Amino acid sequence: MEEYVIGTNLNMKLIENINNLMRQTPFQVQPLKSTSFLRRLFKQPVEENAVIEINNLLATMNPEEITSAALVPIAQRYKFDLFKVFALNMQEFYVVYLHFALTHSTPDLDKKLIHLQQLLQLPDEQILPFHHEIGEKYFRKAVQQVIKDGMYSPSDQAKLKSLALTLRLPSDLANSISMGLRKEQFQKRLAPIAISKRLSSTMKMDLLVLAKNLDIDLQKESIIKKQLLNFEKWWQLENSDLPIRQTDIDLTKNEVCHFEAHQVSWYEDRVTRRGVSTSTLIKKGAVYLTSKQLIFISEEGTSKIRLEKILRLVRNHQGIEVIKDTGRYPTLVMGDETEAFYIVLKKLMN
């Protein structure tokens, strides 16, 4: 006996059915297929009418009101195990109802789904993939709706936990979706701060409150934590008096050191044999910014640039290029110290 073709391309049929959902029910009453003369002669029913009869029951009654006993006469009329022969159609009925019920926020959905699964005799392995595929999208939307105002209250968490159970989402998947979206919400607030690389005390407090409201433990977010510490440090450096550092290098009278960094690389543009200018490592050492000059000390010797000789600073993909009134322009690369170097030197130049 051939299986009815309704279920042979389940995904395409699902899309068609979902797009045609009515306001009250996803199912519509369908006329039975006419029986040919030979089938009537030999009393052979049209097998696909069994599926249509089940569809019509679902279209005229609430699924939870349909009992297994109501399907017995259908199976007897067609004299075959319709749940095995038309297993894909049973899946389709279930998935269409699942999608419809989620869209319309059907109450007590978990109980209704369990009843429908039992009614259509569908084992878990036949419906769980659809629960995960459809449920993940709905759960994601539900989380987004909950946290759009920057809150993730205990009552919100309880509702989402209940929804995840109804959708039969694995707890680790539901937790991952929730945490990912909450971090995404936090990152949206953090984005303009990350661009400016500055964090005032007021902005910091706002971020801490948001993280608490979204149930994000910043102590466990090492990358974000480091970012915030740096942004706060740079804001304070930019908006406070320059620090004075004690150093063992020789300074002139009334000259004080405001910044120092070690493991600094000094690059300059050099022309290769082919006539192409390329950034070339010249030396490595330590850089100091004083009230009068930039000092670079390396094994090759000491280089000094007076502050009044520096015209401007240019950020590039390597570090900070120092544009001065004469000679070559060095680019200083110092990793995590680059921003602090830039802030201090800019303040000294002004």
GROMACS .gro file of N, CA and C in nm, residues 18 21-23 95-106 109 134 138 141 167:
model
   63
   18ILE      N    1   0.152   2.660   0.725
   18ILE     CA    2   0.172   2.769   0.821
   18ILE      C    3   0.132   2.903   0.762
   21LEU      N    4  -0.253   2.955   0.778
   21LEU     CA    5  -0.322   2.936   0.906
   21LEU      C    6  -0.439   3.034   0.919
   22MET      N    7  -0.550   2.983   0.964
   22MET     CA    8  -0.664   3.069   0.991
   22MET      C    9  -0.652   3.122   1.134
   23ARG      N   10  -0.735   3.220   1.167
   23ARG     CA   11  -0.726   3.283   1.296
   23ARG      C   12  -0.761   3.188   1.410
   95VAL      N   13   0.311   1.921   1.402
   95VAL     CA   14   0.399   2.038   1.389
   95VAL      C   15   0.319   2.163   1.351
   96VAL      N   16   0.219   2.147   1.264
   96VAL     CA   17   0.136   2.261   1.227
   96VAL      C   18   0.063   2.315   1.351
   97TYR      N   19   0.012   2.224   1.433
   97TYR     CA   20  -0.057   2.268   1.555
   97TYR      C   21   0.042   2.334   1.651
   98LEU      N   22   0.161   2.277   1.663
   98LEU     CA   23   0.264   2.335   1.751
   98LEU      C   24   0.293   2.479   1.711
   99HIS      N   25   0.316   2.499   1.583
   99HIS     CA   26   0.347   2.632   1.534
   99HIS      C   27   0.229   2.728   1.558
  100PHE      N   28   0.109   2.682   1.529
  100PHE     CA   29  -0.011   2.764   1.547
  100PHE      C   30  -0.030   2.802   1.694
  101ALA      N   31  -0.017   2.702   1.782
  101ALA     CA   32  -0.041   2.725   1.924
  101ALA      C   33   0.062   2.822   1.982
  102LEU      N   34   0.186   2.812   1.938
  102LEU     CA   35   0.289   2.904   1.984
  102LEU      C   36   0.261   3.045   1.936
  103THR      N   37   0.219   3.057   1.811
  103THR     CA   38   0.189   3.189   1.754
  103THR      C   39   0.074   3.256   1.828
  104HIS      N   40  -0.024   3.176   1.872
  104HIS     CA   41  -0.142   3.231   1.936
  104HIS      C   42  -0.139   3.220   2.088
  105SER      N   43  -0.021   3.188   2.143
  105SER     CA   44  -0.006   3.181   2.289
  105SER      C   45  -0.114   3.096   2.355
  106THR      N   46  -0.133   2.978   2.302
  106THR     CA   47  -0.236   2.886   2.354
  106THR      C   48  -0.206   2.848   2.498
  109LEU      N   49  -0.039   2.472   2.695
  109LEU     CA   50   0.007   2.412   2.570
  109LEU      C   51   0.078   2.279   2.593
  134ILE      N   52   1.172   2.452   1.576
  134ILE     CA   53   1.071   2.557   1.591
  134ILE      C   54   1.082   2.623   1.729
  138TYR      N   55   1.118   3.034   1.876
  138TYR     CA   56   1.022   3.097   1.965
  138TYR      C   57   1.084   3.134   2.099
  141LYS      N   58   1.285   3.449   2.058
  141LYS     CA   59   1.199   3.567   2.053
  141LYS      C   60   1.145   3.602   2.192
  167LEU      N   61   0.848   2.365   2.524
  167LEU     CA   62   0.909   2.349   2.393
  167LEU      C   63   1.001   2.228   2.387
   0.00000   0.00000   0.00000
